[in-house]
Amino acid sequence: MNKIIRKEFLSENVFRMEIEAPRIAQSRKAGHFVIVRTGEGGERIPLTIADADTRAGTITLIVQKVGCSSAKLSKLNEGDYVQDVVGPLGNATHIEKAGTVLCAGGGVGVAPLFPIVQAFKRAGNRVVTVLAARTAGLLLYEKEMKEFSDDLILVTDDGSRGRKGLVTDGMEEVILRETVHQAVVIGPAVMMKYAAMLTRKYNIPTLASLNTIMVDGTGMCGACRCSVDGKTRFVCVDGPEFDAHQVDFDEMLRRMSAYREEEETAYRNYLIHEQ
Amino acid sequence: MNRYTQMNTTEYLKSERSHAWREELRKSVRAADRTKRERVAMPEQLPAIRAANHLEVNLGLGVEEAVGEAVRCLDCPDPTCISGCPVGVNIPKFIKYIEGRNFGEAARTLKETNALPAVCGRVCPQEVQCESQCFYTLKLKKTPVAIGNLERFAADYERTSGNLSIPAVAPSNGVKVAVVGSGPAGLAAAGDLAKLGYGVTVFEALHEIGGVLKYGIPEFRLPNVIVDVEIDNLRRMGVCFETNFIVGKTGAFDDLRAEGFKAFFIGSGAGLPNFMNIPGENCTGVFSSNEYLTRINLMGAGRQEYDTPVLSGKNVAVIGGGNTAMDSVRTAKRLGAHRAVIVYRRSMDEMPARREEIHHAQQEGVEFMCLHNPVAYLADEKGRVKQMQLQKMELGEPDASGRRRPVPIEGSEFPVDVDTVVVSVGVSPNPLISKAIPALKVSRWGTLTVDQETMQTSVPDIFAGGDIVRGGATVILAMGDGRKAAAGIHAYLQGR
Ligand SMILES: Cc1cc2nc3c(=O)[nH]c(=O)nc-3n(C[C@H](O)[C@H](O)[C@H](O)COP(=O)(O)OP(=O)(O)OC[C@H]3O[C@@H](n4cnc5c(N)ncnc54)[C@H](O)[C@@H]3O)c2cc1C
Ligand code: FES
């Protein structure tokens, strides 16, 4: 059981939670995630560690309400306990001095991107960050990102803030204006697919952080498997970051929608119950 | 630490056998009358009923049934059955206690060498262990004494009697030992270390204690409550459990050393599922048996109050012939599959699963396609598996394991419709631990290399046992390793 120390909504459907987990706070690095279970009958869901405070012994999670499990988590308040938190899982991002690093995040992908932006900046890189969202109200972490980015570009689908367009438009603008040595893309699978297509065109090494379905998160089940360079890899232990140009995003998209019907039914039932 | 190390085994068995109560019991029924009796059948739920529920299939022997079966045992002067038991349970002694209706002593006898008799009585492959070496099997060519069923009876009797004996625990010696993993290996090691007075903490990666006993073996074969009783016992003996703690990730070995842990036992199992790397294996609806069983057994998929879903179709194929495959296919039936098929590349005779499991699966309507192997899966437009391509096999020369090698018959491929596939072709050791400590010596297969006597690894304060050392093996071997390692750790810590 892990205590929720702070909680706030960043937008209507996205919330930020600081949870007591001193050991994880101590050992986590950029790129790591945890698996969280809300309540006795809860699912195990993977969530990236957006930040940690070793002195307070807390980790920060940014969660988007997308289904039953995230909605249940969103109901918990400061002082409540999360049933289970286990981690840090996955491999830490390989941080090096590459030169100019283009970091692109879409939707809640912005949260896991934050520690990576921080780490690349601290390693002495020029970091250019592109944040994308459907509309202004859904843009996350603008202030925090600004602090660690040499340049910050905002993109919204409807043009309500920053440029109007998609994340790839923002990325291409940067690529055309300066030499990019390394790219990192995190967001919904479709976004990563198109972002990877773009950077492949310009031959820029690119990391994508995959958010597949998981159960245990320790390599025990293979629910998280994906094809990278034609080989099956387990995202939880071999990833979560892979060479974006080698990832079979179409397969990943299909696998991620495996339980769409079940999830929608469960969420609908949950919402009916909540009313 | 069992009694055998203190005394020559044969002598010990002999002296036990010559106790007055044993002699008297032997004389009470003529041997010819004992061997005339037929083996008492295990009462079970009817196949049609049990295939629709998750309750235990075997109902357990009643008192009279158990005593009657115990009478069959001849209390041989040279009990060959014991040589078939990986941990050397004093089989005739516990069975004779049952015959004499001293069920508590029967259970205590089992516990001298077996930390988890209620579990082993249910899941050990007795037909290739003790029961294969029974006098009835070897000499009389008759069905052996139902040693496993009697083991289960004694353990269950003790548990339900409310007089569960808690082993004596030595006064605390103030030395902390960490156990990594809470499967049978870890639980057995924890129990013996606690008895010796060590302060034991068991670290478990998952949110539940029990390892494969909880997330793998289904409720209809091993109810969770049976495992929970053992865990409770350990708690009462002072063992601490920390769930959601992945040693090597949540905390490093060095962190734990700094916190005062003087030795480690690694019982982390062989958790990494193997796939066959054939086209279409990543379609949705294709699972590892670990995922399939974990979703259902650990996460409660298919039950109202649990959030985790599982895709379990009407037309399920399970690839493999081990216990895991049988558990998966029988689970599929229970989740409502109209057709549940085992696809196995060798023949029925080579199937590694327990005979009882195969038999039960057949009774429940599971189909068996032996000498077949999948070569590809095809998906529908949504990416869900809809067909598998099977190839026919024949048996060739024996391979390294002594089993005849399956050889594909070229051009024999044909399609079979399926909507769910469970791949159950073995597991490999999870590399998490060996990655965390590069100094640990590992074999070509990724198992940890240990000293056979002490179970010590190449790192002096780290001992290991169970599937992480053997690859996928059995509960009894894992448990035996855990106990051996506890003795090894004790000797190591005393010798420091
Ligand atoms: C479905 C199925 C059916 C089976 N049926 C039978 C049967 O009928 N009879 C039989 O004898 N055997 C059977 N087996 C095999 C038997 O279950 C195993 O051999 C036995 O459980 C191995 O025990 P173990 O203690 O070595 O490991 P496990 O039971 O695998 O336990 C290991 C535990 O360690 C935890 N762990 C791993 N890494 C870490 C870490 N770094 N930190 C903390 N914790 C960690 C894991 O989460 C797990 O809980 C079956 C196996 C399966 C999967
Ligand atoms: S989540 Fe189970 S193996 Fe990755």
Short mmCIF file of C-alpha atoms in Angstrom, two decimals, chain A residues 1 23-24 27 32 37-38 40-44 68-69 72 83-91 213-216 218-223 225-227 232 234 237-238 251 254-259 261-263 266, chain B residues 203-208 215 242-246 249-251 255-256 259 271-273 275 277 281-288 290-291 294-295 298-299 305-311 380-384 430 432 435:
data_model
loop_
_atom_site.label_atom_id
_atom_site.label_comp_id
_atom_site.label_asym_id
_atom_site.label_seq_id
_atom_site.Cartn_x
_atom_site.Cartn_y
_atom_site.Cartn_z
CA MET A 1 0.00 0.00 0.00
CA ARG A 23 12.75 2.72 -2.64
CA ILE A 24 11.51 3.36 -6.15
CA SER A 27 16.50 3.69 -7.65
CA HIS A 32 11.69 3.71 -15.96
CA ARG A 37 -2.96 -1.68 -9.10
CA THR A 38 -5.94 0.14 -7.66
CA GLU A 40 -8.19 -5.66 -4.64
CA GLY A 41 -9.74 -6.55 -7.98
CA GLY A 42 -7.76 -3.99 -9.92
CA GLU A 43 -5.79 -4.46 -13.11
CA ARG A 44 -2.03 -4.06 -13.21
CA CYS A 68 -11.87 1.78 -15.97
CA SER A 69 -8.51 1.41 -14.19
CA LYS A 72 -10.58 4.32 -10.52
CA GLN A 83 -3.06 -0.98 -3.47
CA ASP A 84 0.19 -1.90 -5.19
CA VAL A 85 3.06 -0.05 -6.79
CA VAL A 86 6.00 -2.01 -8.12
CA GLY A 87 9.12 -0.83 -9.90
CA PRO A 88 11.19 0.70 -11.22
CA LEU A 89 10.67 -1.42 -14.31
CA GLY A 90 12.20 -1.42 -17.76
CA ASN A 91 15.56 -0.14 -18.85
CA ILE A 213 -0.48 -3.77 -22.72
CA MET A 214 1.29 -5.34 -19.74
CA VAL A 215 0.44 -7.72 -16.95
CA ASP A 216 3.40 -8.48 -14.69
CA THR A 218 8.87 -8.48 -15.28
CA GLY A 219 9.13 -10.58 -18.44
CA MET A 220 6.93 -13.37 -17.15
CA CYS A 221 3.93 -13.25 -19.49
CA GLY A 222 4.76 -11.83 -22.90
CA ALA A 223 1.59 -9.73 -23.07
CA ARG A 225 5.57 -8.36 -26.86
CA CYS A 226 6.19 -6.46 -30.05
CA SER A 227 8.22 -6.94 -33.20
CA THR A 232 9.88 -10.53 -30.89
CA PHE A 234 9.26 -7.95 -24.50
CA VAL A 237 12.25 -6.05 -19.89
CA ASP A 238 13.84 -5.37 -23.30
CA GLU A 251 1.28 -4.80 -35.15
CA ARG A 254 -3.49 -4.14 -33.37
CA ARG A 255 -2.23 -5.72 -30.18
CA MET A 256 -3.14 -2.64 -28.17
CA SER A 257 -6.72 -2.81 -29.36
CA ALA A 258 -7.08 -6.48 -28.46
CA TYR A 259 -9.28 -5.72 -25.48
CA GLU A 261 -14.49 -4.11 -26.61
CA GLU A 262 -13.92 -5.51 -23.12
CA GLU A 263 -12.44 -2.22 -21.98
CA ALA A 266 -16.03 -2.29 -18.43
CA PHE B 203 10.81 -10.51 -1.26
CA GLU B 204 8.26 -11.12 -4.00
CA ALA B 205 7.97 -9.25 -7.28
CA LEU B 206 4.24 -9.80 -7.69
CA HIS B 207 1.46 -8.58 -5.42
CA GLU B 208 0.72 -12.14 -4.27
CA TYR B 215 -0.36 -17.54 -10.69
CA GLU B 242 7.47 -8.02 1.23
CA THR B 243 5.41 -8.03 -1.97
CA ASN B 244 5.93 -5.69 -4.92
CA PHE B 245 9.68 -5.86 -4.37
CA ILE B 246 11.85 -6.90 -7.28
CA LYS B 249 15.32 -3.37 -9.33
CA THR B 250 13.36 -2.01 -6.37
CA GLY B 251 16.45 -2.53 -4.28
CA ASP B 255 21.23 -2.14 -0.72
CA LEU B 256 19.97 -5.22 1.11
CA GLU B 259 20.52 -3.13 5.46
CA GLY B 271 9.54 -17.10 -15.48
CA LEU B 272 10.33 -16.28 -19.10
CA PRO B 273 7.88 -17.94 -21.52
CA PHE B 275 7.64 -18.76 -28.03
CA ASN B 277 9.02 -17.70 -33.43
CA GLU B 281 2.62 -15.60 -33.31
CA ASN B 282 2.06 -11.98 -32.30
CA CYS B 283 -1.55 -11.94 -33.53
CA THR B 284 -4.01 -11.01 -30.82
CA GLY B 285 -5.59 -14.07 -29.30
CA VAL B 286 -2.21 -15.82 -29.16
CA PHE B 287 -0.96 -15.99 -25.57
CA SER B 288 1.84 -17.58 -23.64
CA ASN B 290 1.91 -17.76 -18.43
CA GLU B 291 -0.13 -14.81 -19.63
CA THR B 294 -1.88 -15.30 -14.89
CA ARG B 295 -4.79 -13.26 -16.22
CA LEU B 298 -3.73 -14.15 -10.41
CA MET B 299 -5.79 -11.34 -11.87
CA GLU B 305 -15.36 -8.25 -9.31
CA TYR B 306 -12.06 -8.19 -11.21
CA ASP B 307 -11.09 -5.65 -13.88
CA THR B 308 -8.56 -7.68 -15.87
CA PRO B 309 -10.00 -9.11 -19.11
CA VAL B 310 -8.93 -12.18 -21.04
CA LEU B 311 -9.72 -13.16 -24.61
CA ASP B 380 -8.54 -11.85 -39.49
CA GLU B 381 -8.80 -8.22 -40.61
CA LYS B 382 -8.69 -7.02 -36.98
CA GLY B 383 -5.49 -8.92 -36.25
CA ARG B 384 -7.14 -11.68 -34.20
CA ASN B 430 14.29 -14.83 -16.10
CA LEU B 432 16.69 -10.25 -14.24
CA LYS B 435 21.76 -9.17 -15.05
#
